[in-house]
PDB file of C-alpha atoms and ligand atoms in Angstrom:
ATOM      1  CA  UNK A   1       0.000   0.000   0.000  1.00 43.00           C
ATOM      2  CA  UNK A   2       1.425   3.319  -1.067  1.00 47.00           C
ATOM      3  CA  UNK A   3       1.433   6.085   1.484  1.00 44.00           C
ATOM      4  CA  UNK A   4      -0.910   8.173  -0.637  1.00 47.00           C
ATOM      5  CA  UNK A   5      -3.534   5.444  -0.526  1.00 45.00           C
ATOM      6  CA  UNK A   6      -3.836   5.500   3.292  1.00 46.00           C
ATOM      7  CA  UNK A   7      -7.218   6.923   4.139  1.00 51.00           C
ATOM      8  CA  UNK A   8      -8.807   7.546   7.501  1.00 50.00           C
ATOM      9  CA  UNK A   9     -10.890   4.417   6.932  1.00 54.00           C
ATOM     10  CA  UNK A  10      -7.813   2.203   6.470  1.00 49.00           C
ATOM     11  CA  UNK A  11      -6.174   3.798   9.511  1.00 49.00           C
ATOM     12  CA  UNK A  12      -9.267   3.035  11.558  1.00 48.00           C
ATOM     13  CA  UNK A  13      -9.317  -0.566  10.341  1.00 49.00           C
ATOM     14  CA  UNK A  14      -5.623  -1.015  11.157  1.00 44.00           C
ATOM     15  CA  UNK A  15      -5.956   0.485  14.620  1.00 49.00           C
ATOM     16  CA  UNK A  16      -9.024  -1.620  15.438  1.00 46.00           C
ATOM     17  CA  UNK A  17      -7.183  -4.773  14.383  1.00 47.00           C
ATOM     18  CA  UNK A  18      -4.180  -3.728  16.498  1.00 45.00           C
ATOM     19  CA  UNK A  19      -6.410  -3.039  19.488  1.00 46.00           C
ATOM     20  CA  UNK A  20      -8.064  -6.459  19.257  1.00 46.00           C
ATOM     21  CA  UNK A  21      -4.592  -8.080  19.113  1.00 48.00           C
ATOM     22  CA  UNK A  22      -3.599  -6.183  22.280  1.00 49.00           C
ATOM     23  CA  UNK A  23      -6.670  -7.376  24.129  1.00 51.00           C
ATOM     24  CA  UNK A  24      -5.835 -10.905  23.127  1.00 52.00           C
ATOM     25  CA  UNK A  25      -2.140 -10.925  24.199  1.00 58.00           C
ATOM     26  CA  UNK A  26      -1.948  -8.656  27.284  1.00 59.00           C
ATOM     27  CA  UNK A  27      -2.877 -10.634  30.391  1.00 63.00           C
ATOM     28  CA  UNK A  28      -5.186  -9.051  32.931  1.00 67.00           C
ATOM     29  CA  UNK A  29      -3.269  -7.362  35.806  1.00 76.00           C
ATOM     30  CA  UNK A  30      -4.251  -6.528  39.348  1.00 83.00           C
ATOM     31  CA  UNK A  31      -4.412  -2.823  40.140  1.00 92.00           C
ATOM     32  CA  UNK A  32      -1.050  -1.562  41.467  1.00 93.00           C
ATOM     33  CA  UNK A  33      -1.253  -0.670  45.167  1.00 93.00           C
ATOM     34  CA  UNK A  34      -0.587   3.006  45.902  1.00 94.00           C
ATOM     35  CA  UNK A  35       2.784   3.602  47.546  1.00 92.00           C
ATOM     36  CA  UNK A  36       1.992   6.643  49.733  1.00 89.00           C
ATOM     37  CA  UNK A  37       5.656   7.488  50.120  1.00 88.00           C
ATOM     38  CA  UNK A  38       7.337  10.741  49.155  1.00 88.00           C
ATOM     39  CA  UNK A  39      10.897  11.180  47.888  1.00 92.00           C
ATOM     40  CA  UNK A  40      13.484  11.968  50.572  1.00 92.00           C
ATOM     41  CA  UNK A  41      13.299  15.658  51.505  1.00 96.00           C
ATOM     42  CA  UNK A  42      16.683  17.033  50.504  1.00 98.00           C
ATOM     43  CA  UNK A  43      17.819  19.224  47.646  1.00 98.00           C
ATOM     44  CA  UNK A  44      21.403  20.043  46.807  1.00 97.00           C
ATOM     45  CA  UNK A  45      23.050  22.982  45.112  1.00 97.00           C
ATOM     46  CA  UNK A  46      26.483  24.614  44.972  1.00 97.00           C
ATOM     47  CA  UNK A  47      27.416  28.130  46.059  1.00 97.00           C
ATOM     48  CA  UNK A  48      30.921  28.527  44.655  1.00 97.00           C
ATOM     49  CA  UNK A  49      32.941  25.703  46.237  1.00 98.00           C
ATOM     50  CA  UNK A  50      30.400  25.141  49.021  1.00 98.00           C
ATOM     51  CA  UNK A  51      27.800  22.414  48.856  1.00 98.00           C
ATOM     52  CA  UNK A  52      24.427  23.472  50.248  1.00 98.00           C
ATOM     53  CA  UNK A  53      21.769  20.876  51.068  1.00 98.00           C
ATOM     54  CA  UNK A  54      18.244  22.042  51.830  1.00 98.00           C
ATOM     55  CA  UNK A  55      16.711  19.672  54.405  1.00 98.00           C
ATOM     56  CA  UNK A  56      12.956  19.364  54.656  1.00 98.00           C
ATOM     57  CA  UNK A  57      11.631  19.231  58.204  1.00 98.00           C
ATOM     58  CA  UNK A  58       8.030  18.877  57.072  1.00 97.00           C
ATOM     59  CA  UNK A  59       4.927  20.677  55.995  1.00 95.00           C
ATOM     60  CA  UNK A  60       2.007  22.115  57.896  1.00 92.00           C
ATOM     61  CA  UNK A  61      -0.899  24.502  57.700  1.00 94.00           C
ATOM     62  CA  UNK A  62      -0.938  28.048  58.976  1.00 92.00           C
ATOM     63  CA  UNK A  63      -3.998  30.157  59.869  1.00 94.00           C
ATOM     64  CA  UNK A  64      -3.899  33.435  57.940  1.00 93.00           C
ATOM     65  CA  UNK A  65      -5.719  35.097  60.860  1.00 93.00           C
ATOM     66  CA  UNK A  66      -2.248  35.191  62.441  1.00 94.00           C
ATOM     67  CA  UNK A  67      -1.276  37.822  59.855  1.00 95.00           C
ATOM     68  CA  UNK A  68      -1.746  41.498  60.686  1.00 95.00           C
ATOM     69  CA  UNK A  69      -3.310  43.223  57.697  1.00 94.00           C
ATOM     70  CA  UNK A  70      -6.566  43.948  55.866  1.00 95.00           C
ATOM     71  CA  UNK A  71      -8.425  40.576  55.920  1.00 94.00           C
ATOM     72  CA  UNK A  72     -10.055  41.199  52.511  1.00 95.00           C
ATOM     73  CA  UNK A  73      -6.662  41.915  50.922  1.00 96.00           C
ATOM     74  CA  UNK A  74      -5.107  38.849  52.593  1.00 96.00           C
ATOM     75  CA  UNK A  75      -7.929  36.618  51.364  1.00 95.00           C
ATOM     76  CA  UNK A  76      -7.649  37.892  47.802  1.00 95.00           C
ATOM     77  CA  UNK A  77      -3.858  37.357  47.807  1.00 96.00           C
ATOM     78  CA  UNK A  78      -4.314  33.807  49.108  1.00 96.00           C
ATOM     79  CA  UNK A  79      -6.966  33.051  46.478  1.00 96.00           C
ATOM     80  CA  UNK A  80      -4.565  34.320  43.803  1.00 94.00           C
ATOM     81  CA  UNK A  81      -2.118  31.610  44.943  1.00 94.00           C
ATOM     82  CA  UNK A  82      -4.851  28.939  44.894  1.00 95.00           C
ATOM     83  CA  UNK A  83      -5.030  28.800  48.691  1.00 94.00           C
ATOM     84  CA  UNK A  84      -8.778  28.321  49.045  1.00 91.00           C
ATOM     85  CA  UNK A  85      -8.963  27.974  52.850  1.00 93.00           C
ATOM     86  CA  UNK A  86      -7.553  31.038  54.670  1.00 91.00           C
ATOM     87  CA  UNK A  87      -7.493  29.092  57.951  1.00 94.00           C
ATOM     88  CA  UNK A  88      -5.300  26.363  56.459  1.00 95.00           C
ATOM     89  CA  UNK A  89      -2.580  27.835  54.277  1.00 94.00           C
ATOM     90  CA  UNK A  90       0.239  25.496  53.177  1.00 94.00           C
ATOM     91  CA  UNK A  91       3.672  26.119  54.664  1.00 93.00           C
ATOM     92  CA  UNK A  92       6.927  24.175  54.907  1.00 96.00           C
ATOM     93  CA  UNK A  93       9.858  24.166  57.313  1.00 97.00           C
ATOM     94  CA  UNK A  94      13.448  23.578  56.252  1.00 98.00           C
ATOM     95  CA  UNK A  95      17.040  23.947  57.411  1.00 98.00           C
ATOM     96  CA  UNK A  96      20.247  24.234  55.367  1.00 98.00           C
ATOM     97  CA  UNK A  97      23.388  22.127  55.629  1.00 98.00           C
ATOM     98  CA  UNK A  98      26.568  23.744  54.314  1.00 98.00           C
ATOM     99  CA  UNK A  99      29.669  21.683  53.582  1.00 98.00           C
ATOM    100  CA  UNK A 100      32.566  24.117  53.140  1.00 98.00           C
ATOM    101  CA  UNK A 101      34.999  21.299  52.403  1.00 97.00           C
ATOM    102  CA  UNK A 102      36.492  21.537  55.892  1.00 96.00           C
ATOM    103  CA  UNK A 103      33.438  22.173  58.089  1.00 97.00           C
ATOM    104  CA  UNK A 104      29.886  20.851  58.125  1.00 98.00           C
ATOM    105  CA  UNK A 105      27.550  23.612  59.265  1.00 98.00           C
ATOM    106  CA  UNK A 106      23.808  23.234  59.815  1.00 98.00           C
ATOM    107  CA  UNK A 107      21.742  26.409  59.779  1.00 98.00           C
ATOM    108  CA  UNK A 108      18.450  25.841  61.640  1.00 98.00           C
ATOM    109  CA  UNK A 109      17.323  22.414  62.702  1.00 98.00           C
ATOM    110  CA  UNK A 110      13.544  22.113  62.240  1.00 98.00           C
ATOM    111  CA  UNK A 111      11.150  21.360  65.076  1.00 97.00           C
ATOM    112  CA  UNK A 112      12.499  18.018  66.297  1.00 97.00           C
ATOM    113  CA  UNK A 113       8.831  17.137  66.872  1.00 95.00           C
ATOM    114  CA  UNK A 114       8.692  19.535  69.836  1.00 95.00           C
ATOM    115  CA  UNK A 115       6.452  22.084  68.121  1.00 91.00           C
ATOM    116  CA  UNK A 116       3.827  22.119  65.397  1.00 89.00           C
ATOM    117  CA  UNK A 117       1.906  19.265  63.771  1.00 90.00           C
ATOM    118  CA  UNK A 118       3.272  15.695  63.683  1.00 92.00           C
ATOM    119  CA  UNK A 119       4.110  16.211  60.002  1.00 93.00           C
ATOM    120  CA  UNK A 120       7.154  18.239  61.173  1.00 96.00           C
ATOM    121  CA  UNK A 121      10.303  16.840  62.781  1.00 97.00           C
ATOM    122  CA  UNK A 122      11.882  15.035  59.820  1.00 97.00           C
ATOM    123  CA  UNK A 123      15.046  17.081  59.329  1.00 98.00           C
ATOM    124  CA  UNK A 124      17.477  14.561  60.825  1.00 98.00           C
ATOM    125  CA  UNK A 125      15.932  11.708  58.849  1.00 98.00           C
ATOM    126  CA  UNK A 126      16.432  13.769  55.679  1.00 98.00           C
ATOM    127  CA  UNK A 127      19.981  14.727  56.700  1.00 98.00           C
ATOM    128  CA  UNK A 128      20.745  11.008  56.899  1.00 98.00           C
ATOM    129  CA  UNK A 129      18.989  10.337  53.577  1.00 98.00           C
ATOM    130  CA  UNK A 130      21.199  13.042  52.033  1.00 98.00           C
ATOM    131  CA  UNK A 131      24.331  11.080  52.956  1.00 98.00           C
ATOM    132  CA  UNK A 132      25.456  12.721  56.218  1.00 98.00           C
ATOM    133  CA  UNK A 133      25.317  11.750  59.896  1.00 98.00           C
ATOM    134  CA  UNK A 134      24.294  14.053  62.780  1.00 98.00           C
ATOM    135  CA  UNK A 135      27.665  13.390  64.488  1.00 98.00           C
ATOM    136  CA  UNK A 136      29.493  14.848  61.453  1.00 98.00           C
ATOM    137  CA  UNK A 137      27.979  18.317  62.027  1.00 98.00           C
ATOM    138  CA  UNK A 138      30.675  20.636  63.460  1.00 98.00           C
ATOM    139  CA  UNK A 139      28.586  23.740  63.972  1.00 98.00           C
ATOM    140  CA  UNK A 140      24.868  24.514  64.301  1.00 98.00           C
ATOM    141  CA  UNK A 141      23.945  28.132  63.596  1.00 98.00           C
ATOM    142  CA  UNK A 142      20.479  29.231  64.633  1.00 98.00           C
ATOM    143  CA  UNK A 143      18.686  32.204  63.049  1.00 98.00           C
ATOM    144  CA  UNK A 144      16.610  32.413  66.244  1.00 98.00           C
ATOM    145  CA  UNK A 145      15.313  30.169  69.012  1.00 98.00           C
ATOM    146  CA  UNK A 146      11.718  29.558  67.867  1.00 97.00           C
ATOM    147  CA  UNK A 147      10.752  25.880  68.115  1.00 96.00           C
ATOM    148  CA  UNK A 148      10.555  25.258  64.357  1.00 96.00           C
ATOM    149  CA  UNK A 149      14.193  26.397  63.949  1.00 98.00           C
ATOM    150  CA  UNK A 150      15.863  25.305  67.191  1.00 98.00           C
ATOM    151  CA  UNK A 151      13.685  22.382  68.356  1.00 98.00           C
ATOM    152  CA  UNK A 152      15.697  19.879  66.305  1.00 98.00           C
ATOM    153  CA  UNK A 153      18.861  20.252  68.395  1.00 98.00           C
ATOM    154  CA  UNK A 154      17.683  17.898  71.160  1.00 98.00           C
ATOM    155  CA  UNK A 155      15.803  14.666  71.697  1.00 98.00           C
ATOM    156  CA  UNK A 156      14.923  13.005  75.024  1.00 97.00           C
ATOM    157  CA  UNK A 157      17.070  15.558  76.862  1.00 97.00           C
ATOM    158  CA  UNK A 158      20.167  14.695  74.801  1.00 98.00           C
ATOM    159  CA  UNK A 159      22.109  16.441  72.050  1.00 98.00           C
ATOM    160  CA  UNK A 160      21.104  15.395  68.509  1.00 98.00           C
ATOM    161  CA  UNK A 161      24.408  16.809  67.182  1.00 98.00           C
ATOM    162  CA  UNK A 162      26.885  15.473  69.749  1.00 98.00           C
ATOM    163  CA  UNK A 163      30.013  16.985  68.180  1.00 98.00           C
ATOM    164  CA  UNK A 164      28.564  20.363  67.261  1.00 98.00           C
ATOM    165  CA  UNK A 165      28.849  23.730  68.939  1.00 98.00           C
ATOM    166  CA  UNK A 166      25.483  25.528  68.787  1.00 98.00           C
ATOM    167  CA  UNK A 167      25.659  29.266  68.191  1.00 98.00           C
ATOM    168  CA  UNK A 168      23.157  32.116  68.024  1.00 98.00           C
ATOM    169  CA  UNK A 169      23.018  35.872  68.582  1.00 98.00           C
ATOM    170  CA  UNK A 170      23.332  36.691  72.280  1.00 98.00           C
ATOM    171  CA  UNK A 171      20.153  38.804  72.317  1.00 97.00           C
ATOM    172  CA  UNK A 172      18.060  35.787  71.282  1.00 97.00           C
ATOM    173  CA  UNK A 173      19.569  33.491  73.893  1.00 98.00           C
ATOM    174  CA  UNK A 174      19.201  36.171  76.598  1.00 98.00           C
ATOM    175  CA  UNK A 175      15.503  36.537  75.789  1.00 97.00           C
ATOM    176  CA  UNK A 176      14.374  32.923  75.321  1.00 98.00           C
ATOM    177  CA  UNK A 177      16.484  31.467  78.116  1.00 98.00           C
ATOM    178  CA  UNK A 178      15.232  33.987  80.674  1.00 98.00           C
ATOM    179  CA  UNK A 179      12.996  32.409  83.336  1.00 97.00           C
ATOM    180  CA  UNK A 180      11.806  35.908  84.334  1.00 97.00           C
ATOM    181  CA  UNK A 181      10.639  36.838  80.820  1.00 97.00           C
ATOM    182  CA  UNK A 182       9.060  33.386  80.419  1.00 97.00           C
ATOM    183  CA  UNK A 183       7.085  33.826  83.643  1.00 97.00           C
ATOM    184  CA  UNK A 184       5.543  37.051  82.316  1.00 96.00           C
ATOM    185  CA  UNK A 185       4.851  35.689  78.809  1.00 94.00           C
ATOM    186  CA  UNK A 186       1.330  34.737  77.652  1.00 92.00           C
ATOM    187  CA  UNK A 187       0.509  31.056  78.287  1.00 93.00           C
ATOM    188  CA  UNK A 188       0.496  30.111  74.584  1.00 89.00           C
ATOM    189  CA  UNK A 189       3.970  31.657  74.092  1.00 91.00           C
ATOM    190  CA  UNK A 190       5.569  29.714  76.961  1.00 95.00           C
ATOM    191  CA  UNK A 191       6.208  26.683  74.733  1.00 95.00           C
ATOM    192  CA  UNK A 192       8.793  28.688  72.751  1.00 95.00           C
ATOM    193  CA  UNK A 193      10.729  29.437  75.952  1.00 97.00           C
ATOM    194  CA  UNK A 194      10.504  25.824  77.088  1.00 97.00           C
ATOM    195  CA  UNK A 195      11.870  24.429  73.811  1.00 98.00           C
ATOM    196  CA  UNK A 196      14.758  26.929  73.815  1.00 98.00           C
ATOM    197  CA  UNK A 197      15.625  26.108  77.438  1.00 98.00           C
ATOM    198  CA  UNK A 198      15.270  22.321  77.034  1.00 98.00           C
ATOM    199  CA  UNK A 199      17.383  22.442  73.857  1.00 98.00           C
ATOM    200  CA  UNK A 200      20.106  24.619  75.365  1.00 98.00           C
ATOM    201  CA  UNK A 201      20.535  22.545  78.549  1.00 98.00           C
ATOM    202  CA  UNK A 202      22.501  19.522  77.211  1.00 98.00           C
ATOM    203  CA  UNK A 203      24.759  21.742  75.063  1.00 98.00           C
ATOM    204  CA  UNK A 204      25.450  24.068  77.985  1.00 98.00           C
ATOM    205  CA  UNK A 205      26.305  21.083  80.175  1.00 98.00           C
ATOM    206  CA  UNK A 206      28.787  19.936  77.516  1.00 98.00           C
ATOM    207  CA  UNK A 207      30.268  23.428  77.003  1.00 98.00           C
ATOM    208  CA  UNK A 208      28.936  23.466  73.433  1.00 98.00           C
ATOM    209  CA  UNK A 209      26.488  26.409  73.655  1.00 98.00           C
ATOM    210  CA  UNK A 210      27.940  29.704  72.462  1.00 98.00           C
ATOM    211  CA  UNK A 211      26.489  33.116  71.785  1.00 98.00           C
ATOM    212  CA  UNK A 212      28.003  35.908  69.693  1.00 98.00           C
ATOM    213  CA  UNK A 213      27.485  39.660  69.628  1.00 97.00           C
ATOM    214  CA  UNK A 214      29.637  40.881  66.742  1.00 93.00           C
ATOM    215  CA  UNK A 215      28.954  40.229  63.062  1.00 94.00           C
ATOM    216  CA  UNK A 216      32.366  38.808  62.139  1.00 96.00           C
ATOM    217  CA  UNK A 217      32.607  35.613  60.096  1.00 97.00           C
ATOM    218  CA  UNK A 218      31.899  32.550  62.231  1.00 97.00           C
ATOM    219  CA  UNK A 219      33.416  30.063  59.792  1.00 96.00           C
ATOM    220  CA  UNK A 220      35.227  30.817  56.527  1.00 96.00           C
ATOM    221  CA  UNK A 221      32.630  32.277  54.121  1.00 98.00           C
ATOM    222  CA  UNK A 222      29.799  32.193  56.692  1.00 98.00           C
ATOM    223  CA  UNK A 223      28.905  35.481  58.377  1.00 98.00           C
ATOM    224  CA  UNK A 224      25.930  36.627  60.485  1.00 98.00           C
ATOM    225  CA  UNK A 225      23.585  39.062  58.715  1.00 98.00           C
ATOM    226  CA  UNK A 226      21.469  41.448  60.788  1.00 96.00           C
ATOM    227  CA  UNK A 227      17.722  40.928  60.246  1.00 96.00           C
ATOM    228  CA  UNK A 228      16.176  42.369  63.443  1.00 94.00           C
ATOM    229  CA  UNK A 229      12.513  42.367  64.448  1.00 94.00           C
ATOM    230  CA  UNK A 230      11.139  38.838  64.239  1.00 95.00           C
ATOM    231  CA  UNK A 231      12.774  37.962  67.583  1.00 96.00           C
ATOM    232  CA  UNK A 232      15.162  40.032  69.750  1.00 95.00           C
ATOM    233  CA  UNK A 233      18.246  38.470  68.132  1.00 97.00           C
ATOM    234  CA  UNK A 234      16.887  37.219  64.797  1.00 97.00           C
ATOM    235  CA  UNK A 235      19.902  36.924  62.468  1.00 98.00           C
ATOM    236  CA  UNK A 236      20.439  35.530  58.976  1.00 98.00           C
ATOM    237  CA  UNK A 237      23.646  33.990  57.628  1.00 98.00           C
ATOM    238  CA  UNK A 238      25.394  34.990  54.409  1.00 98.00           C
ATOM    239  CA  UNK A 239      27.232  32.125  52.723  1.00 98.00           C
ATOM    240  CA  UNK A 240      29.906  33.303  50.285  1.00 98.00           C
ATOM    241  CA  UNK A 241      32.280  31.341  48.082  1.00 98.00           C
ATOM    242  CA  UNK A 242      34.032  32.156  44.798  1.00 98.00           C
ATOM    243  CA  UNK A 243      31.944  35.297  44.177  1.00 97.00           C
ATOM    244  CA  UNK A 244      28.606  33.534  44.730  1.00 97.00           C
ATOM    245  CA  UNK A 245      26.403  34.081  47.757  1.00 98.00           C
ATOM    246  CA  UNK A 246      23.322  32.772  49.510  1.00 98.00           C
ATOM    247  CA  UNK A 247      21.450  34.477  52.338  1.00 98.00           C
ATOM    248  CA  UNK A 248      19.792  32.087  54.799  1.00 98.00           C
ATOM    249  CA  UNK A 249      17.115  34.508  55.977  1.00 98.00           C
ATOM    250  CA  UNK A 250      15.265  32.644  58.747  1.00 97.00           C
ATOM    251  CA  UNK A 251      11.798  34.074  59.281  1.00 96.00           C
ATOM    252  CA  UNK A 252      11.729  37.125  57.045  1.00 96.00           C
ATOM    253  CA  UNK A 253       8.462  35.744  55.602  1.00 95.00           C
ATOM    254  CA  UNK A 254       6.022  33.044  56.736  1.00 95.00           C
ATOM    255  CA  UNK A 255       3.229  33.287  54.140  1.00 95.00           C
ATOM    256  CA  UNK A 256       4.872  34.072  50.817  1.00 95.00           C
ATOM    257  CA  UNK A 257       1.598  34.469  48.925  1.00 95.00           C
ATOM    258  CA  UNK A 258       0.804  37.467  51.134  1.00 96.00           C
ATOM    259  CA  UNK A 259       4.108  38.879  52.396  1.00 96.00           C
ATOM    260  CA  UNK A 260       5.996  38.881  49.070  1.00 96.00           C
ATOM    261  CA  UNK A 261       3.501  41.226  47.372  1.00 96.00           C
ATOM    262  CA  UNK A 262       2.800  43.051  50.661  1.00 96.00           C
ATOM    263  CA  UNK A 263       5.888  43.054  52.934  1.00 95.00           C
ATOM    264  CA  UNK A 264       4.105  45.524  55.237  1.00 95.00           C
ATOM    265  CA  UNK A 265       1.886  42.669  56.501  1.00 95.00           C
ATOM    266  CA  UNK A 266       3.351  41.136  59.678  1.00 93.00           C
ATOM    267  CA  UNK A 267       2.545  37.992  61.651  1.00 93.00           C
ATOM    268  CA  UNK A 268       1.735  37.351  65.300  1.00 91.00           C
ATOM    269  CA  UNK A 269       5.056  35.494  65.775  1.00 91.00           C
ATOM    270  CA  UNK A 270       7.030  38.733  65.252  1.00 90.00           C
ATOM    271  CA  UNK A 271       8.291  39.977  68.638  1.00 88.00           C
ATOM    272  CA  UNK A 272       8.464  43.534  67.315  1.00 91.00           C
ATOM    273  CA  UNK A 273       6.225  43.778  64.272  1.00 90.00           C
ATOM    274  CA  UNK A 274       7.119  47.391  63.441  1.00 93.00           C
ATOM    275  CA  UNK A 275      10.806  46.544  63.307  1.00 93.00           C
ATOM    276  CA  UNK A 276      10.142  43.250  61.462  1.00 94.00           C
ATOM    277  CA  UNK A 277       8.199  45.102  58.745  1.00 94.00           C
ATOM    278  CA  UNK A 278      10.851  47.807  58.379  1.00 95.00           C
ATOM    279  CA  UNK A 279      13.581  45.174  58.133  1.00 95.00           C
ATOM    280  CA  UNK A 280      11.621  43.077  55.603  1.00 95.00           C
ATOM    281  CA  UNK A 281      10.858  46.047  53.358  1.00 95.00           C
ATOM    282  CA  UNK A 282      14.485  47.261  53.313  1.00 96.00           C
ATOM    283  CA  UNK A 283      15.908  43.763  52.865  1.00 97.00           C
ATOM    284  CA  UNK A 284      13.580  42.922  49.970  1.00 97.00           C
ATOM    285  CA  UNK A 285      14.549  46.099  48.077  1.00 96.00           C
ATOM    286  CA  UNK A 286      18.197  45.142  48.469  1.00 97.00           C
ATOM    287  CA  UNK A 287      17.823  41.461  47.556  1.00 98.00           C
ATOM    288  CA  UNK A 288      15.699  42.208  44.485  1.00 97.00           C
ATOM    289  CA  UNK A 289      18.307  44.735  43.348  1.00 97.00           C
ATOM    290  CA  UNK A 290      21.442  42.668  43.861  1.00 96.00           C
ATOM    291  CA  UNK A 291      19.696  39.363  42.912  1.00 96.00           C
ATOM    292  CA  UNK A 292      21.140  37.468  45.880  1.00 97.00           C
ATOM    293  CA  UNK A 293      19.964  33.865  46.195  1.00 98.00           C
ATOM    294  CA  UNK A 294      17.847  33.312  49.313  1.00 98.00           C
ATOM    295  CA  UNK A 295      17.334  30.240  51.489  1.00 98.00           C
ATOM    296  CA  UNK A 296      13.933  30.752  53.107  1.00 98.00           C
ATOM    297  CA  UNK A 297      12.799  28.511  55.962  1.00 98.00           C
ATOM    298  CA  UNK A 298       9.104  28.729  55.091  1.00 97.00           C
ATOM    299  CA  UNK A 299       8.913  29.185  51.325  1.00 97.00           C
ATOM    300  CA  UNK A 300       7.921  26.029  49.400  1.00 95.00           C
ATOM    301  CA  UNK A 301      10.657  23.399  49.637  1.00 96.00           C
ATOM    302  CA  UNK A 302      13.580  23.678  48.973  1.00 97.00           C
ATOM    303  CA  UNK A 303      12.952  27.346  49.793  1.00 97.00           C
ATOM    304  CA  UNK A 304      15.735  28.467  47.451  1.00 98.00           C
ATOM    305  CA  UNK A 305      14.977  31.371  45.137  1.00 98.00           C
ATOM    306  CA  UNK A 306      15.318  35.050  44.370  1.00 98.00           C
ATOM    307  CA  UNK A 307      13.111  38.105  44.581  1.00 98.00           C
ATOM    308  CA  UNK A 308      12.005  40.125  41.575  1.00 97.00           C
ATOM    309  CA  UNK A 309      10.030  43.370  41.621  1.00 96.00           C
ATOM    310  CA  UNK A 310       6.428  42.570  40.661  1.00 95.00           C
ATOM    311  CA  UNK A 311       5.324  43.755  37.196  1.00 94.00           C
ATOM    312  CA  UNK A 312       2.436  45.735  38.708  1.00 92.00           C
ATOM    313  CA  UNK A 313       4.885  47.609  40.928  1.00 89.00           C
ATOM    314  CA  UNK A 314       3.377  46.198  44.145  1.00 91.00           C
ATOM    315  CA  UNK A 315       5.893  44.209  46.157  1.00 95.00           C
ATOM    316  CA  UNK A 316       7.836  41.216  44.888  1.00 97.00           C
ATOM    317  CA  UNK A 317       7.539  37.871  43.125  1.00 96.00           C
ATOM    318  CA  UNK A 318       9.378  34.829  44.480  1.00 97.00           C
ATOM    319  CA  UNK A 319      11.322  33.118  41.678  1.00 97.00           C
ATOM    320  CA  UNK A 320      12.228  29.586  42.822  1.00 97.00           C
ATOM    321  CA  UNK A 321      15.300  27.692  41.646  1.00 95.00           C
ATOM    322  CA  UNK A 322      14.889  25.083  38.946  1.00 92.00           C
ATOM    323  CA  UNK A 323      15.608  21.478  39.942  1.00 90.00           C
ATOM    324  CA  UNK A 324      19.049  20.518  38.651  1.00 86.00           C
ATOM    325  CA  UNK A 325      21.260  17.528  39.202  1.00 86.00           C
ATOM    326  CA  UNK A 326      24.809  18.405  40.187  1.00 85.00           C
ATOM    327  CA  UNK A 327      27.647  17.452  37.849  1.00 78.00           C
TER     328      UNK A 327
HETATM  329 ZN1   ZN B   1      10.247  32.311  63.965  1.00 54.11          ZN
END
């Protein structure tokens, strides 16, 4: 049969014959059981010579009533990001493991199961899945002592990272470790103090708890970066190697769908919301201008991306990294 003689009728006849053959030769199969298992929660990238591994602690839901802003505006921003239930907005928690070649540094540790829903607390499991062991971590840097960042340092009263020194800005330790401030805090805020104090205890006993006040480099290419407001000592970390950089920004934003376009909207977790807003607005201008890569604890996993001024001139868009395998 010449090609020109193929008509739709002959095609139909051929395909029907082929289909009947298939029915005859393919044996019936049982339905495949669903696997209900996600891939391991780690994602790796390079910043110059430094290997950075984003470690997923887990996902949860956040009530947008915790945000301080016009409820109608917040609802419309959430709807624009396909978040249909303002009381249950998707959020993730992650930490970042930096291998400088000579030091293994973990920045934020997830909740350790001490705070939040049971879907959190998986950071160590994902650290192991990524090829490392908790005892290999030399240094834990905390952006602040909230339970979803610092809770992962301890389990059953013991150190999860037995060979690591844990460091944070002195102002944060002074605040969250204070029994006097805790006693005056609202009941529902006491859990944050308890986690910080329970986590600090085994490291203090081992002489592995250290605060800093200056902003000098803590390890080669890793320097504190002032981001005040969210907590008394809230501090990011700038990772720099071979002309590339990454800012691990802690809790600059919790609900990206709302706070990227409207950085003036704060959240109940901010200790000083006026200062947190001022810091966020100034930082976002800078990061959008110099195009610095950001590691964001609560943006969708792996939380790595950049900011771009929005086309409509209102706030910023979050531009996530594209999944790449390393060479
Ligand atoms: Zn926080």
